[in-house]
mmCIF file of C-alpha atoms in Angstrom:
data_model
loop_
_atom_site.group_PDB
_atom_site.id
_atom_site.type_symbol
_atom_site.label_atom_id
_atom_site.label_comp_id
_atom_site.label_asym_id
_atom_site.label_seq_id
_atom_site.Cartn_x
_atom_site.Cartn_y
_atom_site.Cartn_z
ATOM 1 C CA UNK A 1 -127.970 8.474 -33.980
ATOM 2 C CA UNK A 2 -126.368 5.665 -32.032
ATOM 3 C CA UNK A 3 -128.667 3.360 -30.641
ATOM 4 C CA UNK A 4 -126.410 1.432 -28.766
ATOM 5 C CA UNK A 5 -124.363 3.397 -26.341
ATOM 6 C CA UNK A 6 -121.258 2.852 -24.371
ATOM 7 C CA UNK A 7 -120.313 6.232 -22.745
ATOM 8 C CA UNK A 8 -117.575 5.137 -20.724
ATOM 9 C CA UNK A 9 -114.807 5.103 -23.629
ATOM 10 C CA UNK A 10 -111.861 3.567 -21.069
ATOM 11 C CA UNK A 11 -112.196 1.840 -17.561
ATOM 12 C CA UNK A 12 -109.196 0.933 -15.079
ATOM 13 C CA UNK A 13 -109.114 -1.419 -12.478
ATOM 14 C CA UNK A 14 -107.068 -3.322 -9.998
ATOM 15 C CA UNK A 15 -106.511 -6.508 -10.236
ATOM 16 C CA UNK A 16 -108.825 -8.735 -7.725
ATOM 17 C CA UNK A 17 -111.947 -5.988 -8.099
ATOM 18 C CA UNK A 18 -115.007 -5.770 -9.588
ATOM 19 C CA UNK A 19 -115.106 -4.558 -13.440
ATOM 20 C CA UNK A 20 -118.699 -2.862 -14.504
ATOM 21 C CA UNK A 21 -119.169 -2.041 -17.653
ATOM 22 C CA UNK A 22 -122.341 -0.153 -18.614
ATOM 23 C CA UNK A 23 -124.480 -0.409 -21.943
ATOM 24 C CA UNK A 24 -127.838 1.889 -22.894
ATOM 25 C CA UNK A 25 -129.522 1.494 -25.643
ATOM 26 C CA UNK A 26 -132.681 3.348 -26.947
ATOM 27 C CA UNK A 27 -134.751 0.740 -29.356
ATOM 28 C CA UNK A 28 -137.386 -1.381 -27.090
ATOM 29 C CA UNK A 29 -137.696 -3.594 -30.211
ATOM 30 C CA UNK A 30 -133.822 -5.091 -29.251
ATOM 31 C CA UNK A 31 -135.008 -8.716 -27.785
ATOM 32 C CA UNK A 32 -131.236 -9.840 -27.286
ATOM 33 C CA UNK A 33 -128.211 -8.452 -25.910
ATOM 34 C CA UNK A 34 -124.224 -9.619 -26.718
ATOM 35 C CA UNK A 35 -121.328 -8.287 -24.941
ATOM 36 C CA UNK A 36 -118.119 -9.157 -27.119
ATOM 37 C CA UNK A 37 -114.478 -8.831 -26.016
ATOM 38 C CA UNK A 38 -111.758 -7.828 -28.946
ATOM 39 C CA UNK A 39 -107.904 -7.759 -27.886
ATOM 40 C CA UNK A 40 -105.491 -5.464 -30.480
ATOM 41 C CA UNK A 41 -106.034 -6.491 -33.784
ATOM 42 C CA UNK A 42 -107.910 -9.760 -33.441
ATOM 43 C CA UNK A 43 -111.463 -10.095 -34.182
ATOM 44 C CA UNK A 44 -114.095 -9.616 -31.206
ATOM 45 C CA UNK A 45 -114.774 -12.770 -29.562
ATOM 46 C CA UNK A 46 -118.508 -13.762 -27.857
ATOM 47 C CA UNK A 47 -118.305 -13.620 -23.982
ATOM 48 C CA UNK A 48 -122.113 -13.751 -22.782
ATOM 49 C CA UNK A 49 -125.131 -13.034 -23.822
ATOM 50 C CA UNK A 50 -128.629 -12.395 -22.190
ATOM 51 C CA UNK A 51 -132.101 -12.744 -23.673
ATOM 52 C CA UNK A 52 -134.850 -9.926 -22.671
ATOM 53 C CA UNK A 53 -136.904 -12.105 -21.265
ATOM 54 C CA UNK A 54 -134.264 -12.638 -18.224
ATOM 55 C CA UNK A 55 -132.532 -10.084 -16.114
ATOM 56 C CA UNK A 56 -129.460 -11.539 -14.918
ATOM 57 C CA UNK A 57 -127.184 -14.021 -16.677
ATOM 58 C CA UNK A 58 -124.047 -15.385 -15.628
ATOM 59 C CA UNK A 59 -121.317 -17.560 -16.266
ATOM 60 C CA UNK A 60 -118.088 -17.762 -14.355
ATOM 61 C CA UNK A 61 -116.735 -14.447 -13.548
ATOM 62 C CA UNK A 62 -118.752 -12.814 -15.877
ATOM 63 C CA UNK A 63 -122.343 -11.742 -14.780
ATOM 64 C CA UNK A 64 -124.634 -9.498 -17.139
ATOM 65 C CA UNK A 65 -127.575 -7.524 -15.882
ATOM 66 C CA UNK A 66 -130.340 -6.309 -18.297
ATOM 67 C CA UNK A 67 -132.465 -3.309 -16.891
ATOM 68 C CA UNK A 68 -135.333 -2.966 -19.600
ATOM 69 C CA UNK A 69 -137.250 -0.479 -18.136
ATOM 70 C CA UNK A 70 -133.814 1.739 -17.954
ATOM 71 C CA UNK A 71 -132.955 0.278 -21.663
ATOM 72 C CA UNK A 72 -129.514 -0.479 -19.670
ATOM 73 C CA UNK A 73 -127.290 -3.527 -18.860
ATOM 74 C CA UNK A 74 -124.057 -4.076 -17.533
ATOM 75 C CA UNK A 75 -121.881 -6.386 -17.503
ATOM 76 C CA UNK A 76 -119.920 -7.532 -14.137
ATOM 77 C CA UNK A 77 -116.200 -9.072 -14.100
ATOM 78 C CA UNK A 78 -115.555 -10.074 -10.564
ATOM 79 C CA UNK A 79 -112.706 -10.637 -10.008
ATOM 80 C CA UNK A 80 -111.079 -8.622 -12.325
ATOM 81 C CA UNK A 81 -107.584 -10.394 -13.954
ATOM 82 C CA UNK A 82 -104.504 -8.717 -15.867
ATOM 83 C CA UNK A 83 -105.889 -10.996 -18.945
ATOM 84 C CA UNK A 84 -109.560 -9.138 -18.770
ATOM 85 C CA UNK A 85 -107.527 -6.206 -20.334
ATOM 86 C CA UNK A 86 -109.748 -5.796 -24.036
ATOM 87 C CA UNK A 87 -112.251 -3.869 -25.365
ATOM 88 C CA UNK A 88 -115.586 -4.916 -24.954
ATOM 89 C CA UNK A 89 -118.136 -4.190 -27.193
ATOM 90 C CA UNK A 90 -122.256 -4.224 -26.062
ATOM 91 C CA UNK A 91 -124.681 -5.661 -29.203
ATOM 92 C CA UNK A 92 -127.940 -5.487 -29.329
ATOM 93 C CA UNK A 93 -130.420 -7.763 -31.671
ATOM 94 C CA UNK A 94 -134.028 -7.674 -32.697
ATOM 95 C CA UNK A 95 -136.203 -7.054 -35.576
ATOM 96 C CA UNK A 96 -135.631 -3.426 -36.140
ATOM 97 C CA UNK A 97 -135.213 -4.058 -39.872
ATOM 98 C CA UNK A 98 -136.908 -6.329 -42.310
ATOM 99 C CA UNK A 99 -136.659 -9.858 -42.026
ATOM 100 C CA UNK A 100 -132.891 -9.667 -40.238
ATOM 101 C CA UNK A 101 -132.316 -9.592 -36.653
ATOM 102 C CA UNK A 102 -130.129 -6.552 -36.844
ATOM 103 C CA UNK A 103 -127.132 -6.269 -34.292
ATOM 104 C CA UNK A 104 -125.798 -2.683 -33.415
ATOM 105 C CA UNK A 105 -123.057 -2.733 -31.744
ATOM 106 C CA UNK A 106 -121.960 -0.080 -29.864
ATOM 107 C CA UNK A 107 -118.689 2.245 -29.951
ATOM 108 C CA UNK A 108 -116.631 -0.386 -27.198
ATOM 109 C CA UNK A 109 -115.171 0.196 -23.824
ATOM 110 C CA UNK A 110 -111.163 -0.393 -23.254
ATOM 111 C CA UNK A 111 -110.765 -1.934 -20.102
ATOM 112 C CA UNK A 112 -107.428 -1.771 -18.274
ATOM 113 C CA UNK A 113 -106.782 -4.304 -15.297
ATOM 114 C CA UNK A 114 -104.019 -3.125 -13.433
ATOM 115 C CA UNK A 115 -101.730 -5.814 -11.356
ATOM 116 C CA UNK B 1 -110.320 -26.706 -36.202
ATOM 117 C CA UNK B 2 -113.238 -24.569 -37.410
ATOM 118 C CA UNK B 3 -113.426 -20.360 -37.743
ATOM 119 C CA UNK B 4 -112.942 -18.029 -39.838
ATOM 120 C CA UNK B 5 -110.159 -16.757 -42.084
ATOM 121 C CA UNK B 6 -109.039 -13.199 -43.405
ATOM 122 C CA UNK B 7 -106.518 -12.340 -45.830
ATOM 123 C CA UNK B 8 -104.880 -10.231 -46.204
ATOM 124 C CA UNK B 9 -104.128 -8.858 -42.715
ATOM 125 C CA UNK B 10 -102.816 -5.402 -43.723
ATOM 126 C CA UNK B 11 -103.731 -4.175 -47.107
ATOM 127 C CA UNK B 12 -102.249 -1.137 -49.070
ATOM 128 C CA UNK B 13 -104.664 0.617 -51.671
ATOM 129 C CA UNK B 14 -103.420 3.632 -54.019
ATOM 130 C CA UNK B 15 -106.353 6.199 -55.114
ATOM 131 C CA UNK B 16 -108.298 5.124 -57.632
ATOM 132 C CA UNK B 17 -107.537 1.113 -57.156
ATOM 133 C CA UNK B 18 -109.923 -1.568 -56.109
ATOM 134 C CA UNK B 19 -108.870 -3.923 -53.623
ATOM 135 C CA UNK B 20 -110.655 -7.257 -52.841
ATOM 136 C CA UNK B 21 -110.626 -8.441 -48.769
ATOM 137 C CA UNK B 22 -110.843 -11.925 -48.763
ATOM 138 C CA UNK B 23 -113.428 -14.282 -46.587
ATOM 139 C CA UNK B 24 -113.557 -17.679 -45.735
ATOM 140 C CA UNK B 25 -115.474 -20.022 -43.246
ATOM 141 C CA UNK B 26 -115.544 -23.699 -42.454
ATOM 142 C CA UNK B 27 -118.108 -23.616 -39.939
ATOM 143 C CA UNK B 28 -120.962 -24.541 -42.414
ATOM 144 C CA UNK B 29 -122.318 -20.750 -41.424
ATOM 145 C CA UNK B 30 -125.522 -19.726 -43.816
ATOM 146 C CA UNK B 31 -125.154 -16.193 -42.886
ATOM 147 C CA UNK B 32 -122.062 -13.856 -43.491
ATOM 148 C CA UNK B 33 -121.387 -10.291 -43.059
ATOM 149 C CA UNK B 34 -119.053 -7.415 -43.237
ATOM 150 C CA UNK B 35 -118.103 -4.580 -40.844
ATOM 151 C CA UNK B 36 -115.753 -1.788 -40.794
ATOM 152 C CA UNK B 37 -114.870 -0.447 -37.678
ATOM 153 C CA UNK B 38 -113.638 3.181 -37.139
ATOM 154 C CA UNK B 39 -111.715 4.812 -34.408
ATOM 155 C CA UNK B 40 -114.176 5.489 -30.979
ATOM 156 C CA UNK B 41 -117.141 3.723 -33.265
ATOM 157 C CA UNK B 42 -118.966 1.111 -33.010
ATOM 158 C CA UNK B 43 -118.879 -2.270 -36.002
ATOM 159 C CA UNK B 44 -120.619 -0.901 -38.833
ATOM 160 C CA UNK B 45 -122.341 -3.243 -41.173
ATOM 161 C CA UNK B 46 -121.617 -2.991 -44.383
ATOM 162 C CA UNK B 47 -123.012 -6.033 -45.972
ATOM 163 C CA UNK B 48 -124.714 -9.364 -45.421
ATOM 164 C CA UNK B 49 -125.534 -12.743 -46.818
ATOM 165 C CA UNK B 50 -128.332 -14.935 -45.514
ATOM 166 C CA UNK B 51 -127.841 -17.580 -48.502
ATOM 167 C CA UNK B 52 -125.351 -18.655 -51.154
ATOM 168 C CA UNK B 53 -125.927 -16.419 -54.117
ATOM 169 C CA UNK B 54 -127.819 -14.209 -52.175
ATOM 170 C CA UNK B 55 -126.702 -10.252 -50.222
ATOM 171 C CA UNK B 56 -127.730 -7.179 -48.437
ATOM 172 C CA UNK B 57 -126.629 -3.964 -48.157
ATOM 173 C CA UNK B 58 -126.181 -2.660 -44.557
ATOM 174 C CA UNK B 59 -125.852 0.356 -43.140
ATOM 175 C CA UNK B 60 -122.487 1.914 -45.161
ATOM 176 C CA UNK B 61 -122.982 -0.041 -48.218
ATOM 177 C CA UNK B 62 -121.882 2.865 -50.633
ATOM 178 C CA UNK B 63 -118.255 2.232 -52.146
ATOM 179 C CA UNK B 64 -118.281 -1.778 -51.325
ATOM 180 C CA UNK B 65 -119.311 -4.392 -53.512
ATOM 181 C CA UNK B 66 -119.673 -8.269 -52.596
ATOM 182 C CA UNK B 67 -120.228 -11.746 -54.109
ATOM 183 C CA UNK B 68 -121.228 -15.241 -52.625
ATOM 184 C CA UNK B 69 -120.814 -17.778 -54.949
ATOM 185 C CA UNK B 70 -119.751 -20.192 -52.286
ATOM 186 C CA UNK B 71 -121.265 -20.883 -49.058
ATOM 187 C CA UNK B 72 -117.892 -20.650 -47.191
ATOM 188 C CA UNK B 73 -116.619 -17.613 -49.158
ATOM 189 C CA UNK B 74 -117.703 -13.843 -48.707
ATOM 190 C CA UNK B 75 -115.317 -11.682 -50.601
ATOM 191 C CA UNK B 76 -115.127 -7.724 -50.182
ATOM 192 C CA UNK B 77 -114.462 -5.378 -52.602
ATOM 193 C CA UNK B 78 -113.558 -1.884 -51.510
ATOM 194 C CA UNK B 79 -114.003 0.282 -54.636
ATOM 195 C CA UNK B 80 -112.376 3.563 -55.924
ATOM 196 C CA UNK B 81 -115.514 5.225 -55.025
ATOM 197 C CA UNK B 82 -115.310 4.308 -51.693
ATOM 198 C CA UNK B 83 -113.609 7.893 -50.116
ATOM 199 C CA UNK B 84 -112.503 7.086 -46.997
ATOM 200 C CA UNK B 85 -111.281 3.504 -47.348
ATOM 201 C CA UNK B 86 -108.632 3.475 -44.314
ATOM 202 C CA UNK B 87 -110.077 1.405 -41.780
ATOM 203 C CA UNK B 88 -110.107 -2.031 -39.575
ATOM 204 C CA UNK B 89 -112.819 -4.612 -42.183
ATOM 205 C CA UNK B 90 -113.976 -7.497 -39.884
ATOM 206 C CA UNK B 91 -115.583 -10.444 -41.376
ATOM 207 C CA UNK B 92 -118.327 -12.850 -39.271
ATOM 208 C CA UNK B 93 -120.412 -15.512 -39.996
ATOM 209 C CA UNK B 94 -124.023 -16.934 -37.615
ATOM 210 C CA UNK B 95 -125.728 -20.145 -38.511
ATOM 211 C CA UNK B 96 -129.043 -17.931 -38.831
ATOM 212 C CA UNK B 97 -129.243 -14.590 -39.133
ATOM 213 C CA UNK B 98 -132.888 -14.394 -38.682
ATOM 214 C CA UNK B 99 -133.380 -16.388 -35.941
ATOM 215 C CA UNK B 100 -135.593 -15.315 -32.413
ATOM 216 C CA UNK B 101 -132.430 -14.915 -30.497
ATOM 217 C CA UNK B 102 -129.916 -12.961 -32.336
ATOM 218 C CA UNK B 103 -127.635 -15.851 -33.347
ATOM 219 C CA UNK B 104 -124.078 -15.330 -31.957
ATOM 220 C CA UNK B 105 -121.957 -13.578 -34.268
ATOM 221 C CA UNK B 106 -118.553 -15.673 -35.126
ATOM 222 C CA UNK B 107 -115.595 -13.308 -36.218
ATOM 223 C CA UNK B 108 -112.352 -13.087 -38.276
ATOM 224 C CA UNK B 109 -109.328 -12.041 -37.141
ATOM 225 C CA UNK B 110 -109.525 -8.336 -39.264
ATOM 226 C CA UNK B 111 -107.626 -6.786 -42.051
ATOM 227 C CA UNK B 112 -106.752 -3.736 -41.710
ATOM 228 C CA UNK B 113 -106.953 -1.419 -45.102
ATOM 229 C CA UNK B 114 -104.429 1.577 -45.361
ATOM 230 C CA UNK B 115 -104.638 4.447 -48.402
ATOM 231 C CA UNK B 116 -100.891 5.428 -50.041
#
């Protein structure tokens, strides 16, 4: 049962537009939310990251929304580059388990920006 | 420069053969952990450290087996029993795993494990 869910497996856009990526996720106990970004066979890297307490965090060209009602965020890439072109992976944290603030990550998105 | 290491990036394992995946950190990290990552899945964690000399199993523990002697070391050890071994094992270390915010996760660069 995945409780982090990225149902969007691919996503292509021009270059210059807006990228959405979407993220559900079905614990309310998650507090925290990651998206990461992975290129071909490098580790993921952090991009941004937004606490439940907010609903919008941004930085640069990246923007993430957090719906908690929905159990949804999504993260915006505006404007879109060839060099955006990664999978991007949505995490969610809280104490679901024990002691450890548990990440699930969920099964990625492959973004293609097309020039 | 700090991060993480991985070694070795592509590793070969015949049937019956334990391998060892090899770990190491230099950002003074406390916590460590191990995922495997499958085709159109999510990271799956395997293991996790909070403390020198001290682990967790995680969600697909069965098959692995891990030390941490060292603070900046976090060895894997894929075992024969271990059925379906083939697969992409990323290592990452947080400064806290157990703190309020999720502590950003800080990863390796992957080695990828192929059966003969």
């Amino acid at each position: 049962d995945q409780q982090v869910k990225q149902n969007s497996p691919s996503l292509s856009v021009q270059e210059g537009r807006i990228s959405i990526l979407n993220c559900d996720y079905t614990n309310s106990m998650f507090d925290y939310f990651l998206w990461y970004k992975k290129y071909p066979a490098e580790g993921p890297t952090f991009l941004i990251s937004i606490s439940s307490i907010k609903d919008k965090n941004e930085d640069g060209r990246f923007t993430v929304f957090l719906n908690k009602s929905a159990k949804h965020l999504s993260l915006h890439i505006v404007p879109s580059q060839p060099g955006d072109s990664a999978v991007y992976f949505c995490a969610a944290s809280g104490r679901v388990a024990t002691s450890y603030d548990k990440v699930i990550f969920g099964p990625g998105t492959s973004l293609s920006v097309i020039p | 420069d700090g991060g993480i290491t991985q070694s070795p990036k592509y590793l070969f394992r015949k049937e019956g053969q334990n391998v060892t995946l090899s770990c190491e950190q230099n950002l003074n990290h406390d916590a460590m952990y191990w995922y495997r990552q499958d085709p159109g899945q999510g990271l799956r964690l395997i293991y996790y450290s909070q403390i020198v000399n001290d682990f967790q199993k995680g969600d697909i523990a069965e098959g692995y087996s891990v030390s941490r002697e060292k603070k900046e070391s976090f060895p894997l050890t894929v075992t024969s029993a271990q059925k379906n071994p083939t697969a992409f094992y990323l290592c990452a270390s947080s400064i806290d795993p157990a703190g309020s915010f999720g502590e950003t996760q800080y990863f390796g660069p992957g080695t990828r494990l192929l059966v003969l």
